[in-house]
XYZ file of C-alpha atoms in Angstrom:
707
model
C 104.546 163.480 93.234
C 107.453 161.024 93.093
C 107.254 157.387 92.126
C 105.687 155.029 94.614
C 108.390 153.502 96.775
C 108.731 149.714 96.509
C 108.103 147.898 99.789
C 111.228 146.427 101.367
C 109.554 143.142 102.368
C 108.468 142.011 98.933
C 108.979 138.895 96.859
C 109.350 140.991 93.743
C 112.971 141.928 94.459
C 116.008 139.878 95.407
C 116.685 142.124 98.406
C 113.104 141.679 99.605
C 113.403 137.905 99.273
C 116.639 137.950 101.242
C 115.044 139.945 104.052
C 112.038 137.631 104.230
C 114.381 134.649 104.209
C 116.418 136.139 107.054
C 113.265 136.779 109.090
C 112.072 133.199 108.505
C 115.399 131.747 109.630
C 115.429 134.012 112.687
C 111.935 132.850 113.671
C 112.967 129.202 113.254
C 116.028 129.662 115.458
C 114.373 131.779 118.149
C 111.288 129.613 118.591
C 113.255 126.354 118.407
C 115.503 127.728 121.146
C 112.508 128.669 123.309
C 111.002 125.221 122.716
C 114.270 123.637 123.825
C 114.258 125.715 127.002
C 110.839 124.268 127.803
C 111.886 120.726 126.852
C 114.876 120.914 129.188
C 112.965 122.730 131.942
C 115.259 125.714 131.654
C 118.400 123.609 131.417
C 117.603 121.347 134.376
C 116.878 118.284 132.232
C 119.389 116.656 129.920
C 118.031 115.179 126.691
C 120.088 112.712 124.659
C 119.223 111.242 121.279
C 119.897 107.534 121.563
C 119.747 104.342 119.559
C 119.204 100.979 121.232
C 120.406 97.870 119.427
C 119.388 94.730 121.280
C 119.032 92.292 118.383
C 120.685 93.679 115.259
C 118.180 96.491 114.718
C 118.242 99.979 116.186
C 115.401 101.699 117.983
C 115.405 105.480 117.861
C 114.502 107.550 120.878
C 115.259 110.228 123.450
C 116.564 109.751 126.980
C 115.679 112.396 129.578
C 117.298 112.664 133.004
C 118.191 115.436 135.486
C 121.328 117.451 134.792
C 124.060 116.391 137.213
C 122.907 112.777 137.479
C 125.677 110.359 138.528
C 126.022 106.609 138.947
C 125.352 107.096 142.659
C 121.805 108.254 141.974
C 118.841 105.896 142.079
C 116.021 107.423 140.055
C 112.688 105.973 138.912
C 112.418 105.514 135.144
C 109.492 105.390 132.725
C 109.329 104.240 129.110
C 106.921 106.195 126.903
C 105.818 105.053 123.469
C 103.411 106.030 120.713
C 100.569 104.351 118.852
C 100.147 103.158 115.275
C 100.883 105.471 112.373
C 102.975 107.937 114.389
C 106.409 108.100 116.032
C 107.850 109.089 119.390
C 107.553 112.738 118.328
C 103.886 112.775 119.420
C 104.632 111.518 122.946
C 107.382 114.044 123.658
C 104.935 116.078 125.732
C 104.265 113.230 128.158
C 107.984 112.494 128.382
C 108.724 116.170 128.998
C 106.258 116.399 131.883
C 107.705 113.368 133.655
C 111.247 114.666 133.087
C 110.296 118.012 134.670
C 109.477 116.038 137.806
C 112.876 114.348 137.950
C 112.116 110.988 136.339
C 114.422 109.248 133.922
C 112.339 108.949 130.755
C 112.951 106.909 127.621
C 110.693 108.083 124.797
C 111.193 105.882 121.766
C 109.830 104.775 118.419
C 108.927 101.089 118.390
C 110.439 98.674 115.888
C 109.479 99.760 112.360
C 108.190 103.213 113.348
C 109.951 106.399 112.321
C 113.614 105.621 111.788
C 113.601 102.568 114.068
C 114.469 99.375 112.222
C 112.950 95.909 112.225
C 114.944 93.003 113.658
C 114.582 89.665 111.938
C 112.881 88.483 115.122
C 111.686 90.563 118.057
C 111.300 89.648 121.734
C 108.700 86.954 121.047
C 110.100 85.720 117.745
C 107.921 87.831 115.463
C 109.521 89.246 112.353
C 109.942 88.466 108.715
C 107.771 85.335 108.805
C 104.811 86.145 111.052
C 104.800 89.827 111.976
C 101.616 91.274 113.474
C 102.001 94.741 114.959
C 99.027 94.280 117.298
C 100.388 91.316 119.231
C 104.040 92.102 119.879
C 106.006 94.142 122.435
C 107.521 95.939 119.441
C 110.846 96.513 121.200
C 109.498 97.742 124.530
C 110.808 94.754 126.468
C 114.202 95.400 124.889
C 113.836 99.010 126.044
C 113.113 97.862 129.607
C 116.238 95.734 129.572
C 118.198 98.743 128.315
C 117.033 100.783 131.307
C 118.233 97.982 133.539
C 121.784 98.641 132.349
C 121.751 102.271 133.545
C 123.419 102.627 136.930
C 121.416 105.720 137.880
C 118.064 103.942 137.405
C 116.400 102.368 140.446
C 115.772 98.855 139.180
C 112.820 98.419 141.536
C 110.986 101.440 140.099
C 110.661 101.041 136.355
C 107.395 102.067 134.726
C 106.122 101.751 131.182
C 103.389 103.434 129.174
C 101.957 103.535 125.679
C 99.184 105.112 123.676
C 96.790 103.171 121.409
C 98.820 100.432 119.722
C 101.595 101.481 122.066
C 99.403 100.454 124.992
C 99.212 96.986 123.457
C 102.998 96.871 123.108
C 103.517 98.156 126.646
C 100.981 95.785 128.194
C 102.428 92.784 126.374
C 105.956 93.684 127.469
C 104.660 93.993 131.029
C 102.782 90.691 130.907
C 105.935 88.917 129.715
C 108.149 90.636 132.275
C 105.861 90.437 135.311
C 103.801 87.341 134.693
C 100.639 86.404 136.589
C 102.063 84.626 139.625
C 102.112 86.463 142.944
C 105.353 86.222 144.893
C 103.630 83.830 147.269
C 102.572 81.714 144.255
C 106.193 81.608 143.108
C 107.378 80.351 146.498
C 104.543 77.792 146.710
C 105.789 76.456 143.366
C 109.348 76.349 144.736
C 108.127 74.198 147.613
C 106.155 72.012 145.217
C 108.723 71.658 142.427
C 112.069 71.910 144.260
C 111.232 70.243 147.561
C 108.470 67.930 146.337
C 105.807 69.111 148.751
C 102.139 68.497 147.986
C 99.353 70.849 148.966
C 95.625 70.948 149.206
C 93.813 73.573 147.145
C 93.237 75.554 150.326
C 96.913 75.382 151.348
C 98.171 77.095 148.170
C 96.444 80.263 149.386
C 98.407 80.204 152.657
C 101.697 81.953 153.380
C 104.520 80.007 151.713
C 107.041 80.948 154.411
C 104.816 79.540 157.152
C 104.310 76.320 155.196
C 108.068 76.055 154.656
C 108.781 76.569 158.355
C 106.366 73.762 159.244
C 107.345 71.190 156.624
C 111.051 71.658 155.823
C 114.044 70.554 157.901
C 116.661 73.178 158.872
C 118.933 72.492 155.882
C 116.020 72.588 153.483
C 114.718 75.778 155.087
C 118.108 77.454 154.662
C 118.117 76.450 150.993
C 114.536 77.696 150.651
C 115.487 81.108 152.059
C 118.426 81.352 149.655
C 116.107 80.653 146.724
C 113.585 83.116 148.127
C 116.177 85.914 148.235
C 117.100 85.232 144.609
C 113.474 85.129 143.497
C 112.685 88.280 145.472
C 115.461 90.238 143.797
C 114.143 89.278 140.365
C 110.520 89.896 141.346
C 111.214 93.360 142.739
C 112.999 94.473 139.575
C 110.102 93.603 137.302
C 108.118 96.447 135.751
C 106.400 98.053 138.706
C 103.894 100.294 136.994
C 102.032 100.333 133.672
C 99.958 103.232 132.328
C 97.852 102.594 129.222
C 96.404 105.457 127.191
C 93.714 105.073 124.555
C 93.137 101.357 125.015
C 91.279 98.746 127.042
C 94.198 96.472 127.940
C 93.156 93.312 126.052
C 96.646 91.830 126.303
C 96.977 92.178 130.069
C 93.712 92.950 131.863
C 91.810 89.640 131.590
C 92.527 87.084 134.283
C 94.913 84.343 133.186
C 95.008 80.705 134.257
C 98.282 79.734 135.951
C 99.530 76.666 137.830
C 100.177 77.023 141.555
C 101.226 74.009 143.596
C 99.772 71.665 140.998
C 96.408 73.453 140.756
C 95.040 75.706 138.046
C 94.001 79.097 139.385
C 93.257 82.521 137.907
C 95.382 85.558 138.580
C 95.783 89.178 137.475
C 99.047 90.417 136.006
C 101.445 91.225 138.826
C 101.962 94.919 138.318
C 100.197 98.151 139.144
C 98.354 99.563 136.189
C 96.196 102.466 135.180
C 94.101 103.163 132.106
C 93.356 106.622 130.700
C 90.748 106.790 127.931
C 88.979 109.642 126.168
C 85.230 109.887 126.720
C 84.867 110.060 122.934
C 87.093 107.057 122.300
C 83.980 104.976 121.776
C 85.819 101.786 120.902
C 87.406 101.597 124.352
C 85.211 103.620 126.705
C 83.190 100.527 127.660
C 86.181 99.163 129.613
C 84.619 100.469 132.801
C 81.858 97.851 132.568
C 83.275 95.155 130.254
C 82.773 91.566 131.385
C 86.526 90.901 131.477
C 87.018 94.032 133.603
C 84.335 92.969 136.066
C 85.904 89.530 136.296
C 89.422 90.849 136.941
C 88.117 93.255 139.614
C 85.916 90.522 141.131
C 82.851 92.748 141.017
C 79.550 93.039 139.195
C 79.464 96.839 139.491
C 80.890 99.298 136.977
C 84.112 100.951 138.107
C 84.260 104.481 139.443
C 86.770 106.548 137.542
C 89.778 108.134 139.237
C 89.281 105.753 142.151
C 92.169 103.564 143.268
C 91.303 99.882 143.697
C 93.260 97.124 145.383
C 92.846 93.662 143.843
C 92.901 90.517 145.995
C 93.258 87.443 143.778
C 93.260 85.066 146.746
C 90.154 86.489 148.381
C 88.619 87.171 144.951
C 87.644 90.724 145.762
C 88.613 94.320 145.104
C 88.595 97.239 147.511
C 88.002 100.876 146.582
C 90.662 103.019 148.254
C 89.953 106.612 147.256
C 90.338 109.273 144.581
C 93.821 109.611 143.118
C 93.846 113.370 143.713
C 92.682 113.034 147.315
C 95.146 110.347 148.392
C 98.721 110.661 149.629
C 100.745 107.522 149.071
C 103.033 108.459 151.970
C 100.094 108.605 154.393
C 97.467 106.222 153.000
C 98.743 102.828 154.119
C 96.251 100.803 152.083
C 97.332 102.473 148.828
C 101.021 102.134 149.688
C 100.555 98.412 150.430
C 98.608 97.860 147.209
C 101.372 99.517 145.182
C 104.051 97.519 147.004
C 102.094 94.309 146.370
C 101.515 95.293 142.706
C 97.748 95.116 143.085
C 96.796 98.787 142.602
C 94.462 99.595 139.693
C 92.838 102.788 138.419
C 90.706 103.915 135.488
C 90.447 107.542 134.300
C 88.674 109.347 131.458
C 88.774 112.842 129.998
C 86.497 114.585 127.447
C 88.674 114.000 124.393
C 89.095 111.830 121.320
C 91.571 109.009 120.822
C 94.351 111.116 119.296
C 93.895 113.890 121.821
C 95.144 111.594 124.605
C 98.750 112.552 123.946
C 97.903 116.220 123.305
C 95.868 116.940 126.407
C 96.778 118.826 129.570
C 94.169 116.847 131.511
C 95.487 113.471 130.422
C 99.069 114.617 131.022
C 98.096 115.626 134.566
C 96.518 112.214 135.238
C 99.545 110.555 133.654
C 102.152 112.243 135.864
C 99.979 111.887 138.972
C 99.716 108.152 138.335
C 103.473 107.671 138.075
C 104.118 110.023 140.985
C 102.096 107.740 143.249
C 103.079 104.334 141.880
C 106.812 105.134 141.743
C 106.859 107.384 144.811
C 108.691 110.289 143.244
C 108.228 113.908 142.158
C 111.333 116.101 142.168
C 112.602 113.921 144.982
C 111.454 111.003 147.091
C 107.901 111.572 148.315
C 108.966 110.242 151.710
C 111.619 112.965 152.016
C 110.252 115.998 153.929
C 112.528 118.255 151.859
C 110.873 117.232 148.581
C 108.677 119.869 146.958
C 106.556 118.048 144.358
C 105.446 119.837 141.215
C 101.663 119.884 141.029
C 100.292 117.376 138.515
C 98.166 120.057 136.893
C 101.223 122.202 136.172
C 101.458 121.177 132.498
C 103.443 123.275 130.013
C 104.291 120.959 127.115
C 101.508 122.494 125.002
C 103.545 125.705 124.892
C 106.578 123.811 123.633
C 104.370 122.386 120.894
C 103.183 125.904 120.028
C 106.755 127.147 119.654
C 107.707 124.081 117.602
C 104.642 124.759 115.473
C 105.637 128.373 114.870
C 109.098 127.201 113.811
C 107.441 124.701 111.462
C 105.303 127.393 109.852
C 108.381 129.602 109.508
C 110.196 126.764 107.749
C 107.327 126.374 105.305
C 107.153 130.135 104.725
C 110.937 130.161 104.230
C 110.434 128.191 101.018
C 108.661 131.162 99.405
C 111.537 133.702 99.507
C 113.953 130.880 98.704
C 111.933 130.120 95.595
C 111.812 133.837 94.828
C 115.601 134.067 94.956
C 116.326 130.909 92.981
C 113.806 131.646 90.266
C 115.547 134.958 89.619
C 118.739 133.097 88.729
C 119.726 132.613 85.108
C 119.202 128.847 85.285
C 115.673 128.901 86.739
C 114.426 132.138 85.142
C 112.882 130.253 82.162
C 110.533 128.538 84.652
C 108.608 131.813 84.990
C 105.558 131.632 82.754
C 104.296 134.315 80.408
C 101.324 136.496 81.257
C 98.550 137.974 79.106
C 97.332 141.309 80.380
C 93.853 140.743 78.946
C 93.038 138.795 82.059
C 94.067 141.641 84.314
C 90.660 141.945 85.910
C 90.496 138.241 86.789
C 87.132 136.537 87.297
C 84.021 138.572 88.036
C 82.722 138.894 91.596
C 79.706 136.654 91.129
C 81.747 133.797 89.657
C 84.392 134.331 92.336
C 82.013 133.930 95.261
C 80.059 131.069 93.707
C 83.364 129.281 93.171
C 84.391 129.905 96.797
C 81.089 128.645 98.211
C 81.178 125.485 96.099
C 84.839 124.957 97.063
C 83.880 125.016 100.750
C 81.142 122.443 100.108
C 83.437 120.146 98.104
C 86.167 120.490 100.738
C 83.677 119.547 103.466
C 82.565 116.477 101.510
C 86.167 115.538 100.726
C 87.352 115.602 104.330
C 84.209 113.815 105.521
C 84.743 110.964 103.059
C 88.467 110.851 103.792
C 87.880 110.610 107.550
C 85.120 108.026 107.135
C 87.108 105.578 105.037
C 88.563 102.556 106.779
C 91.235 100.194 105.566
C 91.956 96.756 106.987
C 94.837 96.527 109.434
C 96.254 93.706 107.345
C 97.027 92.841 104.596
C 99.211 95.700 103.445
C 100.103 97.085 100.056
C 103.598 95.782 99.336
C 104.375 98.636 96.956
C 103.677 101.101 99.772
C 103.960 99.341 103.161
C 103.444 102.519 105.198
C 100.804 102.726 107.935
C 97.370 102.862 106.295
C 96.580 106.424 107.396
C 98.717 107.633 104.472
C 95.665 107.387 102.200
C 93.760 110.281 103.834
C 95.567 113.061 101.949
C 95.351 111.407 98.485
C 91.637 110.659 98.957
C 90.948 114.240 100.025
C 92.967 115.623 97.107
C 91.346 113.230 94.629
C 87.887 114.548 95.524
C 89.106 118.148 95.382
C 90.725 117.426 92.013
C 87.456 115.939 90.750
C 85.691 119.155 91.668
C 88.474 121.116 89.986
C 87.925 119.246 86.722
C 84.279 120.334 86.720
C 85.249 123.925 87.465
C 87.875 123.956 84.731
C 85.418 122.568 82.188
C 82.964 125.308 83.098
C 85.646 127.998 82.859
C 86.825 126.585 79.527
C 83.413 126.669 77.891
C 82.667 130.090 79.386
C 85.973 131.382 78.025
C 85.340 129.880 74.589
C 81.961 131.575 74.529
C 83.630 134.923 75.281
C 86.514 134.114 72.945
C 88.941 134.702 75.822
C 91.040 131.803 77.130
C 93.759 134.031 78.533
C 92.987 132.797 82.047
C 94.010 129.272 81.021
C 97.067 130.536 79.186
C 98.184 132.372 82.309
C 98.272 129.085 84.223
C 101.147 128.157 81.884
C 100.374 124.461 81.905
C 102.022 124.072 78.501
C 105.485 125.408 79.306
C 108.402 123.585 77.718
C 109.250 120.147 79.073
C 112.740 121.292 80.013
C 111.241 124.062 82.139
C 108.902 121.582 83.822
C 111.956 119.505 84.727
C 113.739 122.607 86.005
C 110.683 123.451 88.111
C 110.719 119.971 89.631
C 114.455 120.351 90.286
C 113.753 123.684 91.976
C 111.158 122.047 94.230
C 113.639 119.288 95.126
C 116.230 121.913 96.066
C 113.664 123.686 98.232
C 112.792 120.411 99.974
C 116.482 119.653 100.527
C 117.034 123.073 102.104
C 113.994 122.572 104.349
C 115.357 119.188 105.405
C 118.776 120.711 106.117
C 117.114 123.280 108.367
C 115.504 120.390 110.263
C 118.885 118.692 110.628
C 120.300 121.938 112.006
C 117.634 122.528 114.675
C 117.802 118.853 115.672
C 121.576 119.125 116.064
C 121.576 122.445 117.928
C 118.294 122.341 119.863
C 117.133 118.695 119.688
C 113.798 120.004 118.424
C 111.489 119.076 115.532
C 109.101 120.868 113.217
C 105.920 119.790 114.936
C 102.513 120.722 116.240
C 100.268 117.908 117.465
C 100.138 115.351 114.618
C 101.433 117.739 111.947
C 105.179 117.378 111.762
C 108.173 117.128 109.480
C 110.925 114.960 110.883
C 113.963 112.879 109.929
C 113.604 109.811 107.726
C 115.510 106.670 106.875
C 117.206 106.666 103.478
C 114.784 104.181 101.929
C 111.827 106.340 102.961
C 112.791 108.804 100.241
C 111.722 106.173 97.732
C 108.256 106.175 99.294
C 108.294 109.979 99.319
C 108.703 109.973 95.544
C 105.977 107.366 95.098
C 103.499 109.378 97.130
C 104.594 112.672 95.559
C 104.043 111.285 92.066
C 100.597 110.058 93.140
C 99.396 113.418 94.475
C 101.225 115.682 91.997
C 98.568 115.587 89.227
C 95.857 116.098 91.843
C 97.603 119.190 93.181
C 98.122 120.417 89.622
C 94.361 120.331 89.019
C 93.543 121.973 92.344
C 96.190 124.618 91.698
C 94.785 125.327 88.247
C 91.342 126.051 89.659
C 92.372 128.171 92.636
C 94.834 130.241 90.617
C 92.402 130.695 87.731
C 90.017 132.488 90.072
C 92.356 135.243 91.234
C 90.680 138.600 91.893
C 92.575 141.612 90.554
C 90.209 144.297 91.846
C 91.183 143.775 95.495
C 94.491 143.828 97.331
C 96.646 140.777 96.719
C 96.834 139.923 100.423
C 93.018 139.946 100.667
C 92.685 137.691 97.650
C 95.282 135.310 99.088
C 93.578 135.289 102.492
C 90.178 134.544 100.946
C 91.721 131.752 98.874
C 93.343 130.143 101.929
C 90.208 130.433 104.083
C 87.989 129.120 101.287
C 90.268 126.130 100.734
C 90.317 125.342 104.457
C 86.848 126.287 105.676
C 85.210 122.993 104.725
C 87.838 121.080 106.714
C 87.513 123.385 109.712
C 83.709 123.232 109.658
C 83.724 119.439 109.565
C 86.015 119.336 112.593
C 83.900 121.938 114.414
C 80.698 119.982 113.783
C 82.409 116.846 115.053
C 83.468 118.707 118.214
C 79.929 119.999 118.816
C 78.398 116.559 118.230
C 80.824 114.899 120.648
C 80.327 117.464 123.398
C 76.549 117.377 123.021
C 76.523 113.822 124.356
C 75.991 112.000 121.057
C 76.594 108.227 121.199
C 79.119 108.414 118.368
C 81.253 110.908 116.488
C 80.079 112.804 113.418
C 83.196 111.506 111.685
C 86.484 109.912 112.783
C 89.246 112.534 113.026
C 91.865 110.347 114.708
C 94.264 110.300 111.748
C 93.430 113.637 110.127
C 93.967 116.380 112.713
C 97.125 117.395 110.848
C 94.992 118.476 107.894
C 93.574 121.336 109.969
C 97.013 122.918 109.616
C 98.334 121.407 106.408
C 95.349 122.274 104.185
C 95.688 126.057 104.711
C 99.477 125.820 104.476
C 99.282 123.979 101.159
C 96.706 126.490 99.878
C 98.938 129.404 100.859
C 102.045 127.915 99.253
C 100.022 127.102 96.156
C 99.016 130.741 95.715
C 102.394 132.281 96.606
C 104.369 129.924 94.358
C 102.044 130.810 91.504
C 102.615 134.505 92.139
C 106.372 133.939 92.050
C 106.499 131.739 88.946
C 103.279 132.662 87.121
C 102.845 128.915 86.665
C 100.957 126.196 88.516
C 103.835 123.730 88.197
C 105.999 125.006 91.057
C 103.231 125.028 93.675
C 102.093 121.532 92.728
C 105.661 120.196 92.746
C 106.752 121.567 96.117
C 103.421 120.783 97.785
C 103.476 117.185 96.579
C 106.947 116.731 98.084
C 105.934 118.388 101.354
C 102.822 116.228 101.680
C 104.910 113.136 101.005
C 107.585 114.190 103.509
C 105.194 114.884 106.376
C 103.185 111.732 105.643
C 106.089 109.300 105.395
C 108.221 110.769 108.179
C 105.338 110.864 110.651
C 104.324 107.227 110.284
C 106.454 104.184 109.757
C 105.977 100.744 108.346
C 102.639 98.961 108.377
C 104.201 95.524 108.339
C 107.578 93.840 108.493
C 110.111 95.315 106.064
C 113.722 94.073 106.237
C 116.592 96.480 106.719
C 117.860 97.994 103.483
C 121.370 98.128 102.099
C 121.058 101.903 101.765
C 120.165 102.463 105.410
C 122.868 100.124 106.620
C 125.465 101.707 104.321
C 124.690 105.314 105.237
C 123.679 104.604 108.816
C 120.497 106.608 108.326
């Protein structure tokens, strides 16, 4: 018999590494291309990366519009924005679905999120002295004014939407732009303030034009009509439609006291608006029966979801019009009039959690249906018989996310053959640790399975505690002013590292008793300092190459490495400083976890089986916790088992980190490389996916490099 032939796809040879690297790159390119085809609706939608600078600070975003659009077109436009602790990457799906239906869509990161900067003062004067992210438009009013400069946008059909904190930003921008005075109120005030007319409290509810015709002379009436035309033009170009996801509209929904004709009266905000909330978003789901909701709807009965209502502030009543999916705005006169008068309201829920709002086909369907009706458009004017609307339930963005996710996993896998190639070079070869064959059999089966079972339990406890911890919205930690959700990964890793210390102590004493510490020696913790530094340099090179691959697919395909809330995206220059701070924090934790998992390698089974068991064991506790939470929520429990809003990414990242940990150890025979590259990856995904937690001035580095 001849010698066993070496497999071609192996990390043990340079040629095998090159083939695996080529396959990884091919997967990245192919799936990013497919994702881009979905984003652009097969080339029918143009997507442009844009930066808006309204007040000395840029906002980063994407502008979608139909291919072939000219300045003679008049298209409805919608602004889409994200919530706290994320960027516009997570709302790309909602933007994509509107764009497929012919809308102009501006999907952007608010001031301070992602690579958007902070101005010294925003639209309401907030900034370096008094910034509070929960009570500011965050750049959305500036975004509305940007849309007003586009000649192909119908200025009378601009909509706005936001999720979570984004719904607060969007609603505040709308309240500022639209105000609480009806158009009749505005004209009553013109008669009162410009022409000096006085009214009774009953007269201010009457038609202003009729009052003007009765009480003004011909010259005054002509002047009144001129003012009316000017006011009407401004009024009609205010935000026409607001859709709020994952929130209860505290900045816009309550009635406000305004002055009309010298009298104080209460009015609703003068725009159409809808609210979409998850059934399991327990903090907001009470909106349907909140006291402020009942007051603004002029009713004492809880709202019926998916039912259009028309609000009458003068008559102090609301009228139920019908289900959103049963009504046709081109045929149902009452709904059309309510939308024209900016008095249409709707409330919708779906069986999902807070963070699922922007990753839900059901919510996306409600979202596009809402804007279809309030802006009268879907692949053409709804009033045009030739228009063939795309059904609201035809939602495909999830597939684009899947393809982006596959590209992301390929990028992460790409680091393994890259490391395999580099570590074979003369410079990095000393980073490979020594190996004592006395440990060839690895740990015994009993110890192996006990370790795995306990690891699952510790992992379950770690993710439960991590998800359960809350931090105050303010104040922030000046040394690390990133959105507070950054702490989830370090807390999880700290608990896992604590368990690892106990395991390592047990293994140490057991090894001493057997007079065999070769398992510890094979971890190669005590390699030379210069080789540790080389290993860290190698991990930095790997991260740089991963980042360059991101730059490439963004440039060629306008795509990201993303699936749901797990994503690796571009960062401002100063963010790299925070990356190093977080990486240094989690590095020793990953070193301990890596020592334990790589100490317990089985040598009596195939390597791929051992790796698979290691990855599943490391992840099973996290997956079980999420599964239990899902079961509890869907069983009708009054609250969640644990809050997963900021930790869904760990469902993907925990197994990925476990896999890289094992493969990097196999390549280098040392726990240093896996800990180093994983710490940088965790820091990159954490920092790039969030943004600032409070006001941080623009940096010299960002301004100098323009990044």
